[in-house]
mmCIF file of C-alpha atoms and ligand atoms in Angstrom:
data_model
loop_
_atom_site.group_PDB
_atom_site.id
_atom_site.type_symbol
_atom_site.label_atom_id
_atom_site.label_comp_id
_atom_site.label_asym_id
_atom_site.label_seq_id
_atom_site.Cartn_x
_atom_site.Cartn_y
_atom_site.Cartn_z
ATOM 1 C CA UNK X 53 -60.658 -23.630 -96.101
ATOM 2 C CA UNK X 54 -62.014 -26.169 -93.330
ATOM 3 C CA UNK X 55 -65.235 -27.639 -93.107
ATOM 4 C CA UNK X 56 -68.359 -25.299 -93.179
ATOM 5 C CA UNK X 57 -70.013 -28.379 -90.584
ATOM 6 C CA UNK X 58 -73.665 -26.477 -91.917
ATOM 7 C CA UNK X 59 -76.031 -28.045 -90.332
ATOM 8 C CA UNK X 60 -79.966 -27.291 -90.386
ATOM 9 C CA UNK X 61 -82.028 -28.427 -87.460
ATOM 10 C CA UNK X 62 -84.723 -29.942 -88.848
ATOM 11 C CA UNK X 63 -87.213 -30.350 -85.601
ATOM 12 C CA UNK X 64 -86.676 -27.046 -85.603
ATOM 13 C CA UNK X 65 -86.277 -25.386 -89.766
ATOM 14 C CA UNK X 66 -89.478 -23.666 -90.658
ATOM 15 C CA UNK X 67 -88.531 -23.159 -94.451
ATOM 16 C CA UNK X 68 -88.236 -19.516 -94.352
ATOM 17 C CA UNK X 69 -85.478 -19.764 -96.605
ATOM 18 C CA UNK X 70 -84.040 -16.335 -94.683
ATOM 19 C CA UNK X 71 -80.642 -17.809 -94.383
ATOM 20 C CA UNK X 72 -80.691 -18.520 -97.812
ATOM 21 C CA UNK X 73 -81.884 -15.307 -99.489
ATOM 22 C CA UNK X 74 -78.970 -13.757 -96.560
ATOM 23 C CA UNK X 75 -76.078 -15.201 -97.801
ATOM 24 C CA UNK X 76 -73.790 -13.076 -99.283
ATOM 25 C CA UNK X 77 -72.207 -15.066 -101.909
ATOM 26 C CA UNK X 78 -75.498 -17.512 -102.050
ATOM 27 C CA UNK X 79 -73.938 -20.826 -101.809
ATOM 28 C CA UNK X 80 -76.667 -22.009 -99.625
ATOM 29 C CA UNK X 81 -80.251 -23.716 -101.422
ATOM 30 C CA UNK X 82 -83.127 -25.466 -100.774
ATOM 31 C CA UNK X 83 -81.972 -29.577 -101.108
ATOM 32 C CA UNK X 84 -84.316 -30.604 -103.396
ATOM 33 C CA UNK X 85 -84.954 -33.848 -102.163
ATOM 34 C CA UNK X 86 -84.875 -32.953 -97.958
ATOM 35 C CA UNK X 87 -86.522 -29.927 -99.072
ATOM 36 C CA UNK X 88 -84.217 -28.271 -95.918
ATOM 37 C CA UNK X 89 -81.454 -25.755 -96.523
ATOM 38 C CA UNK X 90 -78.080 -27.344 -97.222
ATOM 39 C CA UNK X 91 -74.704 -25.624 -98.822
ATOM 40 C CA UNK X 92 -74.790 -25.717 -102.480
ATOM 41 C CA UNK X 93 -72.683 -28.587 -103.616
ATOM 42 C CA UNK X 94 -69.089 -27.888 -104.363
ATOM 43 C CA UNK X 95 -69.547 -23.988 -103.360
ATOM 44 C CA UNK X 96 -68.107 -24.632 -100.129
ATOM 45 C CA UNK X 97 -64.861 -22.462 -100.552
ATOM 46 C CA UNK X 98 -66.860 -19.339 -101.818
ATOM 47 C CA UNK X 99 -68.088 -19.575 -97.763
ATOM 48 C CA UNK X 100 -66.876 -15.993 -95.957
ATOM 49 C CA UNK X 101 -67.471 -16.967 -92.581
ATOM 50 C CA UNK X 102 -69.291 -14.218 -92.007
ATOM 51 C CA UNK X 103 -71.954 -16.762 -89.968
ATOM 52 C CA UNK X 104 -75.179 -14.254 -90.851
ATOM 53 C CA UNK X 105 -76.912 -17.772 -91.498
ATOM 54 C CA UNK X 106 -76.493 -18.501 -88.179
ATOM 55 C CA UNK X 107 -77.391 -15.065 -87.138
ATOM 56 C CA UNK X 108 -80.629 -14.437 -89.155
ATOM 57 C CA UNK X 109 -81.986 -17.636 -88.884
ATOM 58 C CA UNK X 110 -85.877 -17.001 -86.537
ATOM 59 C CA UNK X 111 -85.831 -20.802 -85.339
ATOM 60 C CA UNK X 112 -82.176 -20.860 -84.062
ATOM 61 C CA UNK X 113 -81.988 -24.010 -86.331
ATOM 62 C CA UNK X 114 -78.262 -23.846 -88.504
ATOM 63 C CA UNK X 115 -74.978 -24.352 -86.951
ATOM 64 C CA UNK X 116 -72.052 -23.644 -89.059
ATOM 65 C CA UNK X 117 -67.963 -24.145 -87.841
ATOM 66 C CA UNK X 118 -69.698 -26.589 -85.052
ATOM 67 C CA UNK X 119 -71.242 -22.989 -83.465
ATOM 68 C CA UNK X 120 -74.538 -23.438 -81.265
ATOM 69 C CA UNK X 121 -77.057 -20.525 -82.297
ATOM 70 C CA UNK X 122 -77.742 -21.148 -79.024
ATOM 71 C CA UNK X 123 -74.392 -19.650 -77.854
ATOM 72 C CA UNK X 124 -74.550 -16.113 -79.526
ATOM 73 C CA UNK X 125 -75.577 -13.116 -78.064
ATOM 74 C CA UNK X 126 -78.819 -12.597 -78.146
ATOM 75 C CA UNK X 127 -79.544 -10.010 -81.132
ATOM 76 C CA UNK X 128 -82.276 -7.597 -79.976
ATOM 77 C CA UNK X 129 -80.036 -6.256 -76.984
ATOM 78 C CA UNK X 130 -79.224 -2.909 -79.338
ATOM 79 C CA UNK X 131 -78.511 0.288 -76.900
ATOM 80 C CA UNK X 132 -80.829 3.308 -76.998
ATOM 81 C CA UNK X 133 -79.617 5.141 -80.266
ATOM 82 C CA UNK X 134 -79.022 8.705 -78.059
ATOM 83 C CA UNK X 135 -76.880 6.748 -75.792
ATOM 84 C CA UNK X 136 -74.796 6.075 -78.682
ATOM 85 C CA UNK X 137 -75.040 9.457 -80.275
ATOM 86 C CA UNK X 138 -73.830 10.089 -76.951
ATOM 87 C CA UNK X 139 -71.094 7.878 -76.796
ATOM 88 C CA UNK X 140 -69.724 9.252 -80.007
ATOM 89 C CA UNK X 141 -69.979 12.937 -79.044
ATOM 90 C CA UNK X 142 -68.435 12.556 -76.255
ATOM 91 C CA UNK X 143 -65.402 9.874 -77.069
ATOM 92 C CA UNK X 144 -62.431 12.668 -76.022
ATOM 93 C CA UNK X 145 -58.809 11.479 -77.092
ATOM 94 C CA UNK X 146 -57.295 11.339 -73.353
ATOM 95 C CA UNK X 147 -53.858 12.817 -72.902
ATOM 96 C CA UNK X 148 -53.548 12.052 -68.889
ATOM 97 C CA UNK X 149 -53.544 9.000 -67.305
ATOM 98 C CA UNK X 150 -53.240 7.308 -63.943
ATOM 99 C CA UNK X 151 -49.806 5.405 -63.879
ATOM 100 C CA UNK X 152 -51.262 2.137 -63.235
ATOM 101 C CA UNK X 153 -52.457 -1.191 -64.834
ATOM 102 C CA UNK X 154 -56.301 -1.335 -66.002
ATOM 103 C CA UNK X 155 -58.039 -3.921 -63.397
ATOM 104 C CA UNK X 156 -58.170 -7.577 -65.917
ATOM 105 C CA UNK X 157 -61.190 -7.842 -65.908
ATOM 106 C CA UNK X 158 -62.037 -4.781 -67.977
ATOM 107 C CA UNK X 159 -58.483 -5.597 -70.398
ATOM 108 C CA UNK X 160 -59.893 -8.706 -71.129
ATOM 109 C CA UNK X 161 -63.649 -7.704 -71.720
ATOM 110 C CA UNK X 162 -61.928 -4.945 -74.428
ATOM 111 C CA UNK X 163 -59.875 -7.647 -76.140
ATOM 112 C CA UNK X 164 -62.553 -9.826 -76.509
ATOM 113 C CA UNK X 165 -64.565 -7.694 -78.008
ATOM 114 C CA UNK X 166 -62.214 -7.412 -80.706
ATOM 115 C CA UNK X 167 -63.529 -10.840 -81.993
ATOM 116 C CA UNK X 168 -66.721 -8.785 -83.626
ATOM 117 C CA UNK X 169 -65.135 -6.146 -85.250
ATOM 118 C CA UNK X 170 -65.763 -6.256 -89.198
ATOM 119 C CA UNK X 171 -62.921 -6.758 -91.509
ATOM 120 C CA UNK X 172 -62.857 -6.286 -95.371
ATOM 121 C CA UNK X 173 -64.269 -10.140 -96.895
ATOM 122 C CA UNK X 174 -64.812 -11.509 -93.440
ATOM 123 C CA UNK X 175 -60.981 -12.270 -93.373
ATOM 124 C CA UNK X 176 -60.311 -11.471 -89.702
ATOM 125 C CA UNK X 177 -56.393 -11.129 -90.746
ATOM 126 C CA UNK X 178 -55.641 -8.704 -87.951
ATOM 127 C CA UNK X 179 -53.563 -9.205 -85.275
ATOM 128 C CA UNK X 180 -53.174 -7.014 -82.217
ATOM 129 C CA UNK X 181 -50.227 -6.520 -80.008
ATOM 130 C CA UNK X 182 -51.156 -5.303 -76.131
ATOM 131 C CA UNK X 183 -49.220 -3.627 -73.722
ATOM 132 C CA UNK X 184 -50.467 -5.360 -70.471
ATOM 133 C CA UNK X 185 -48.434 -3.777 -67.762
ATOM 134 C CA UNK X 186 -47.146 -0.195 -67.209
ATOM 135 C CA UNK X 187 -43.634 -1.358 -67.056
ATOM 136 C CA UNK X 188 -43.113 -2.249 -70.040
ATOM 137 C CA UNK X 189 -45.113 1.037 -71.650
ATOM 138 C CA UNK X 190 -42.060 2.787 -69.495
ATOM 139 C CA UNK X 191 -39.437 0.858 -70.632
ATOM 140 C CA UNK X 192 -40.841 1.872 -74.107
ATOM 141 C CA UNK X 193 -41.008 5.614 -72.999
ATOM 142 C CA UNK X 194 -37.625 6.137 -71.068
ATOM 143 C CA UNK X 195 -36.102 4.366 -74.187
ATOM 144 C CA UNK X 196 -37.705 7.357 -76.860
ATOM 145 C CA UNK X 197 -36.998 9.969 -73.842
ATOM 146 C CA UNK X 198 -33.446 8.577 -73.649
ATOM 147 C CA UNK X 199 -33.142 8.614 -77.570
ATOM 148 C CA UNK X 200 -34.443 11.964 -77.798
ATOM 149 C CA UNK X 201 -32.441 13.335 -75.315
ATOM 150 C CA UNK X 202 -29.537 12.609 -76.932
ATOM 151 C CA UNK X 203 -30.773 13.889 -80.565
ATOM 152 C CA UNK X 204 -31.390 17.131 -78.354
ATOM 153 C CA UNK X 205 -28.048 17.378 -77.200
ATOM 154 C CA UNK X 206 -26.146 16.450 -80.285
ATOM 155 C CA UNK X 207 -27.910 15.856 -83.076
ATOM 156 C CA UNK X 208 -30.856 18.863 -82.615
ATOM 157 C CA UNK X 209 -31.658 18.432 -86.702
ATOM 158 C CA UNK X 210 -32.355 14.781 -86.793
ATOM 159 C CA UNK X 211 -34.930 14.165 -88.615
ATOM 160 C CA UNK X 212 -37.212 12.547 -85.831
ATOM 161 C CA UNK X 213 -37.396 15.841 -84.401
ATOM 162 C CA UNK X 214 -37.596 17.636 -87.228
ATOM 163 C CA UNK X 215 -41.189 15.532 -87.962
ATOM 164 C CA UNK X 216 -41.988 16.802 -84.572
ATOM 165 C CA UNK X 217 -40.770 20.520 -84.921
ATOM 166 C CA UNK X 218 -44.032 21.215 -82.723
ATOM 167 C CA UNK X 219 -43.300 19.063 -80.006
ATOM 168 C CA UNK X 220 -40.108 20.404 -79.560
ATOM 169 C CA UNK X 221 -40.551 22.722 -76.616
ATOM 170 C CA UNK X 222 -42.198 19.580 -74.629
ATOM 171 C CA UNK X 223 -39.727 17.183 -75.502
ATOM 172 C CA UNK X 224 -36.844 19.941 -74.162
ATOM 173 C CA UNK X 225 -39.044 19.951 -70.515
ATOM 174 C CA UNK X 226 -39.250 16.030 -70.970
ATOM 175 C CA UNK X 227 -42.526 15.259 -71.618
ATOM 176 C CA UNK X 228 -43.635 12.098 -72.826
ATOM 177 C CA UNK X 229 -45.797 13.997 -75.643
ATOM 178 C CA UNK X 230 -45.258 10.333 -77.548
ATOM 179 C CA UNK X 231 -47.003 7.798 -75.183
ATOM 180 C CA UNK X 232 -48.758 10.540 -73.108
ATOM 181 C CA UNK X 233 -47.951 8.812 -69.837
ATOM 182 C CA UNK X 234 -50.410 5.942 -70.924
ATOM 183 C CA UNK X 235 -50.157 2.620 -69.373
ATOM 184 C CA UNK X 236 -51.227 0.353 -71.639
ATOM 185 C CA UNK X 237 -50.855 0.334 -75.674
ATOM 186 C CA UNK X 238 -52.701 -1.635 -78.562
ATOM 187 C CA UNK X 239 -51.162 -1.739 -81.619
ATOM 188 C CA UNK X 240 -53.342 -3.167 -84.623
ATOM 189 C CA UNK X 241 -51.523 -4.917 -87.449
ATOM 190 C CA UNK X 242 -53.242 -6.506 -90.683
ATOM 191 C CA UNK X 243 -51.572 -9.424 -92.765
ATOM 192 C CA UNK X 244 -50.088 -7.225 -95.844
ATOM 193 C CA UNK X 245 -51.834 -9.456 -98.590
ATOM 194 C CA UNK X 246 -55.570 -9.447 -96.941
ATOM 195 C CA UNK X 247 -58.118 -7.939 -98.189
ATOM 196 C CA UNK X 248 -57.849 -4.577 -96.331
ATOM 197 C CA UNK X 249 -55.102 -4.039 -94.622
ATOM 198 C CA UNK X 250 -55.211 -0.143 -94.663
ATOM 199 C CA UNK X 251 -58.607 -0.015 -92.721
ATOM 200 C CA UNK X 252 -59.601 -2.759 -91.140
ATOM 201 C CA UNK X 253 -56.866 -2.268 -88.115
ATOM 202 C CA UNK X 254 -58.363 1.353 -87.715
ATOM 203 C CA UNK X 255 -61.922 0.354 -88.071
ATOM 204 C CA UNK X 256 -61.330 -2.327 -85.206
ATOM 205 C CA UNK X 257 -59.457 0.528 -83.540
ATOM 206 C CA UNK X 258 -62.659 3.073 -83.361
ATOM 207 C CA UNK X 259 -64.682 -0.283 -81.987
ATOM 208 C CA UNK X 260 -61.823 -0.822 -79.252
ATOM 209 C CA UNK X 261 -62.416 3.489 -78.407
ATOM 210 C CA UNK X 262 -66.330 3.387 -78.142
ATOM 211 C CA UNK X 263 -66.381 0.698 -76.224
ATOM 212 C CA UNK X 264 -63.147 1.081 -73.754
ATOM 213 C CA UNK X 265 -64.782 4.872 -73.300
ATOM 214 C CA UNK X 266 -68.344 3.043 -72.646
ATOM 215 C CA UNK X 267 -65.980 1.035 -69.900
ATOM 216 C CA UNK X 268 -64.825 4.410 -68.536
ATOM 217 C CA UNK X 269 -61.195 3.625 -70.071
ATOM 218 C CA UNK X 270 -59.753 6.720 -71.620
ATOM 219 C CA UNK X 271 -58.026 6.290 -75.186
ATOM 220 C CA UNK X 272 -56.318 8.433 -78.040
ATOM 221 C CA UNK X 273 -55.474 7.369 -81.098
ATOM 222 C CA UNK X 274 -51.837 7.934 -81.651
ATOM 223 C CA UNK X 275 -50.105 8.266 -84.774
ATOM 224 C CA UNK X 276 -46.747 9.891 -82.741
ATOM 225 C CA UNK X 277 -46.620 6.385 -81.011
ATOM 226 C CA UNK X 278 -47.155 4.855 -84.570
ATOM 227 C CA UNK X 279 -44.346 7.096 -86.212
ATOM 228 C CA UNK X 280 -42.252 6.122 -83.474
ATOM 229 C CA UNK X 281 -42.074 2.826 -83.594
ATOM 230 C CA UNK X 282 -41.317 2.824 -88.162
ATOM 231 C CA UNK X 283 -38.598 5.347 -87.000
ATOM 232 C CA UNK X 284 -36.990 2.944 -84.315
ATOM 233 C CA UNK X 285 -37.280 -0.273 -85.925
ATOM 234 C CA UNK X 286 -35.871 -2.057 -82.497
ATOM 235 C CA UNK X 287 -39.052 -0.750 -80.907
ATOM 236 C CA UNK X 288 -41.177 -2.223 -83.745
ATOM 237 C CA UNK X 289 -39.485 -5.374 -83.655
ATOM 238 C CA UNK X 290 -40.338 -5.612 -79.315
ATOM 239 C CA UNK X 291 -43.944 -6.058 -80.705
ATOM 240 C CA UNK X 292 -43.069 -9.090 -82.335
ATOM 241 C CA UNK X 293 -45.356 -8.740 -84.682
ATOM 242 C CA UNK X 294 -46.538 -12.049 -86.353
ATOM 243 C CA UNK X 295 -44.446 -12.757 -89.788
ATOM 244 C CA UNK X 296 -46.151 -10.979 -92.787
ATOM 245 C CA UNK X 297 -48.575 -8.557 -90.633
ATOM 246 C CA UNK X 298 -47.890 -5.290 -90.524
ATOM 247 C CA UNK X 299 -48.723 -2.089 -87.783
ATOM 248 C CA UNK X 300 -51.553 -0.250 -89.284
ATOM 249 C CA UNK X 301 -52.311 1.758 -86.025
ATOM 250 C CA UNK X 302 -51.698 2.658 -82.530
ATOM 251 C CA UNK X 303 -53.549 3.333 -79.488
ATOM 252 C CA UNK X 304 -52.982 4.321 -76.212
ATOM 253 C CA UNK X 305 -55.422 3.603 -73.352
ATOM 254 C CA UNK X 306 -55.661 3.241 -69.675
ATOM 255 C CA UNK X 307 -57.441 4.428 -66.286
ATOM 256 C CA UNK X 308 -57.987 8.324 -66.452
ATOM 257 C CA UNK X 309 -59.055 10.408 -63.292
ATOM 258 C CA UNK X 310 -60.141 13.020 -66.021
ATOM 259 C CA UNK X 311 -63.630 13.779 -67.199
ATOM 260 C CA UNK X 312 -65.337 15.995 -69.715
ATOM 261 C CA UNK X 313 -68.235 17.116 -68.420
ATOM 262 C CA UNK X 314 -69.825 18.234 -71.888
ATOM 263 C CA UNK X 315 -69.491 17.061 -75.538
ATOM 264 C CA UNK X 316 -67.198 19.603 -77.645
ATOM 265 C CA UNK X 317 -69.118 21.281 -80.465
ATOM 266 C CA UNK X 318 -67.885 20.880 -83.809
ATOM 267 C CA UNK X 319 -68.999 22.105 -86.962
ATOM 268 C CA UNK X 320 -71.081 19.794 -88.934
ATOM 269 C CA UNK X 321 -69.318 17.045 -91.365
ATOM 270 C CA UNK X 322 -68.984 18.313 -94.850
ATOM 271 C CA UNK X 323 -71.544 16.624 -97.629
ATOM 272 C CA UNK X 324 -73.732 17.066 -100.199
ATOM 273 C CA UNK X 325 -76.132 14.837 -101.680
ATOM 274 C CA UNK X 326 -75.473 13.580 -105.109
ATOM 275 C CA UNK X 327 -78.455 14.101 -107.459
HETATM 276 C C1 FMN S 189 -63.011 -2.540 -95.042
HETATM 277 C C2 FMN S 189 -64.270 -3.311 -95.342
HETATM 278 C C3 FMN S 189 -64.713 -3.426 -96.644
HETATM 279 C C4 FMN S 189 -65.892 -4.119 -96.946
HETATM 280 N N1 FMN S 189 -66.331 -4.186 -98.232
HETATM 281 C C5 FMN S 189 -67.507 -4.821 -98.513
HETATM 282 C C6 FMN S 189 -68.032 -4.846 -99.844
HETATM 283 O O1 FMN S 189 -67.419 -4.325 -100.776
HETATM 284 N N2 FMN S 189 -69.220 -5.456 -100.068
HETATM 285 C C7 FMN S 189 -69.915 -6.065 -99.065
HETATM 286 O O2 FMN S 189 -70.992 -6.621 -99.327
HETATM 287 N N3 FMN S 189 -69.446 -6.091 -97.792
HETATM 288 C C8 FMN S 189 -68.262 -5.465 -97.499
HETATM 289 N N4 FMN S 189 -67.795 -5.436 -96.211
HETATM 290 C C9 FMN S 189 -68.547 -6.111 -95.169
HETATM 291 C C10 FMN S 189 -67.860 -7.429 -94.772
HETATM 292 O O3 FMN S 189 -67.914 -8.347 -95.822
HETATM 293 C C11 FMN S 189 -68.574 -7.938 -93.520
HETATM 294 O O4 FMN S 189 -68.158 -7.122 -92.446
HETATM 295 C C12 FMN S 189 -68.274 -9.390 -93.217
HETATM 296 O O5 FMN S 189 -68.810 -10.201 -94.220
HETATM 297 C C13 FMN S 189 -68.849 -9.836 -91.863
HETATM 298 O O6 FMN S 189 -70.227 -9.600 -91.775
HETATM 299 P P1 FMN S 189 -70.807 -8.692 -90.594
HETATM 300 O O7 FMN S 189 -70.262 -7.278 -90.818
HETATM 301 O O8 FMN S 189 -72.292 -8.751 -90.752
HETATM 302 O O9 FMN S 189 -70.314 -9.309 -89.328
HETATM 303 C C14 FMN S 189 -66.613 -4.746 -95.909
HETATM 304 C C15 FMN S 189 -66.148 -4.650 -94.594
HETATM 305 C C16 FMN S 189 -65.009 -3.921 -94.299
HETATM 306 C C17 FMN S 189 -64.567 -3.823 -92.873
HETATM 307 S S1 SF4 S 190 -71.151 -18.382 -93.191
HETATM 308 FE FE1 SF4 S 190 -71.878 -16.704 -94.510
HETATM 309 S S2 SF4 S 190 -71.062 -17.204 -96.522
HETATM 310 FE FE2 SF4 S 190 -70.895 -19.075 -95.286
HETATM 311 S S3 SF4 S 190 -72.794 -20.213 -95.701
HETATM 312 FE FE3 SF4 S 190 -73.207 -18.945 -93.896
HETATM 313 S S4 SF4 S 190 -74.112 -17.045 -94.718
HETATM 314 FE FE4 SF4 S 190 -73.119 -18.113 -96.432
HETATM 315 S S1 SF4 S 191 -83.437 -19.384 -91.700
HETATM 316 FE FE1 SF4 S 191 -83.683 -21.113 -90.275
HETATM 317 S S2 SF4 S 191 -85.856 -21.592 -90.375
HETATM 318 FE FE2 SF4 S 191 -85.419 -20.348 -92.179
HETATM 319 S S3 SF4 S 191 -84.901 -21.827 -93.800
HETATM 320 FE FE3 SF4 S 191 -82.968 -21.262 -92.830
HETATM 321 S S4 SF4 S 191 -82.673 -22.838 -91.263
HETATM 322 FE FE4 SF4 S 191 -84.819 -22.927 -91.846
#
């Protein structure tokens, strides 16, 4: 654990005592001498990281990890909720894509956003492996087309085909049903012994979709691409994924001339409400 550097303004610390009362695992307090908040002695390591002291404080008065409140985006700057039940409706998993490289300007804005995303205890243990340019999504496509060609002609029962019995007819015409002619991959891994390493690469994941498809990126999640690369280890291993993090999902993204005109219209969720 580093140093928390918490620091409270004091020109500008009202004694609200919000960023107290917000803290998760309330190691902050009232000094009782200063009379100003200050961590509680020796409960530095039970810290998260998680910042909301920063966040929630009205003055802009703590700084924590040597952050200036002054820095962050500013927090009232939340979209128009039917713009997002928009967004959400109409996220489509994209399936055609132009054969080119997003402009970088966009790629980076979606990787940085990836700083935000929530992971299980604040641990931020994920790690995420891009596919920048379209030539080296081909060279991972002709090399599964190759493969699969040959299973085709000699080995028709192998059991990568057999876990795609439906695909079959496509992969006979030579369709890249895997990578779906997408330029550009992300692959989210986790560090095996965080916190959560089952969701939090798929929860940053359905971040990375909402907002590429605000950008007017097309996506689709893509466990055929994930499957893939466990079934040709020498595919996995071109990630070079960091030691001790693991792929917890795939997806595939890019520029798409296609557009849905309308929102599909699916039945609602099931629930109940539990008396
Ligand atoms: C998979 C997952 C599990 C979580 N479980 C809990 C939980 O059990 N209790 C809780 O208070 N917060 C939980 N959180 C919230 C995180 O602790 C929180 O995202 C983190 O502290 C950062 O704060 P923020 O979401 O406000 O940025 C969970 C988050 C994720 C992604
Ligand atoms: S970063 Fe989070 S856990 Fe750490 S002191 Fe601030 S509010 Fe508490
Ligand atoms: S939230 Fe800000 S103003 Fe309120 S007690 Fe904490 S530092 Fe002071």
């Amino acid at each position: 654990m580093t140093e928390l550097k918490f620091h409270v303004d004091e020109s500008k610390c009202i004694r609200c005592g919000a960023c107290i009362r917000d803290c998760a695992p309330a190691i902050l307090e009232f000094d009782p001498d200063s009379e100003y908040p200050r961590v509680i002695p020796g409960a530095e390591p039970g810290c998260t990281r998680c910042q909301h002291c920063l966040a929630v404080c009205p003055r802009a008065a703590v700084e924590i990890f040597g952050r200036d409140p002054e820095e962050s985006l500013p927090g009232n700057a939340v979209p128009d909720p039917d713009e997002i039940l928009s967004l959400i409706a109409n996220r489509r998993s994209f399936r055609s894509y132009r054969h080119e490289n997003l402009d970088r300007v966009t790629l980076d804005k979606l990787k940085d956003m990836l700083r935000f995303v929530p992971t299980g205890v604040n641990a931020h243990s994920l790690h995420f492996a891009f596919i920048d340019e379209v030539e080296v999504m081909d060279s991972f496509r002709n090399y599964v087309m190759d493969r699969v060609a040959g299973m085709l002609a000699e080995d028709p029962d192998n059991p990568f085909l057999s876990r795609m019995e439906r695909y079959r007819r496509q992969f006979i015409e030579g369709r890249d049903v895997i990578f779906r002619g997408a330029p550009h991959m992300v692959v989210a891994a986790a560090k095996e012994d965080s916190p959560c390493p089952a969701y939090d690469p798929v929860i940053a994941l359905s971040y990375f979709e909402l907002y590429a498809q605000s950008l007017g990126v097309g996506t689709v999640w893509c466990g055929l691409a994930l499957g893939t690369l466990n079934y040709f280890p020498e595919l996995m291993a071109r990630l070079k994924l960091p030691e001790g993090y693991k792929a917890g999902y795939c997806m595939l993204f890019g520029p798409t001339g296609l557009r849905y005109p309308r929102a599909t219209q699916p039945d609602p969720a099931g629930m109940h409400s539990v008396e």
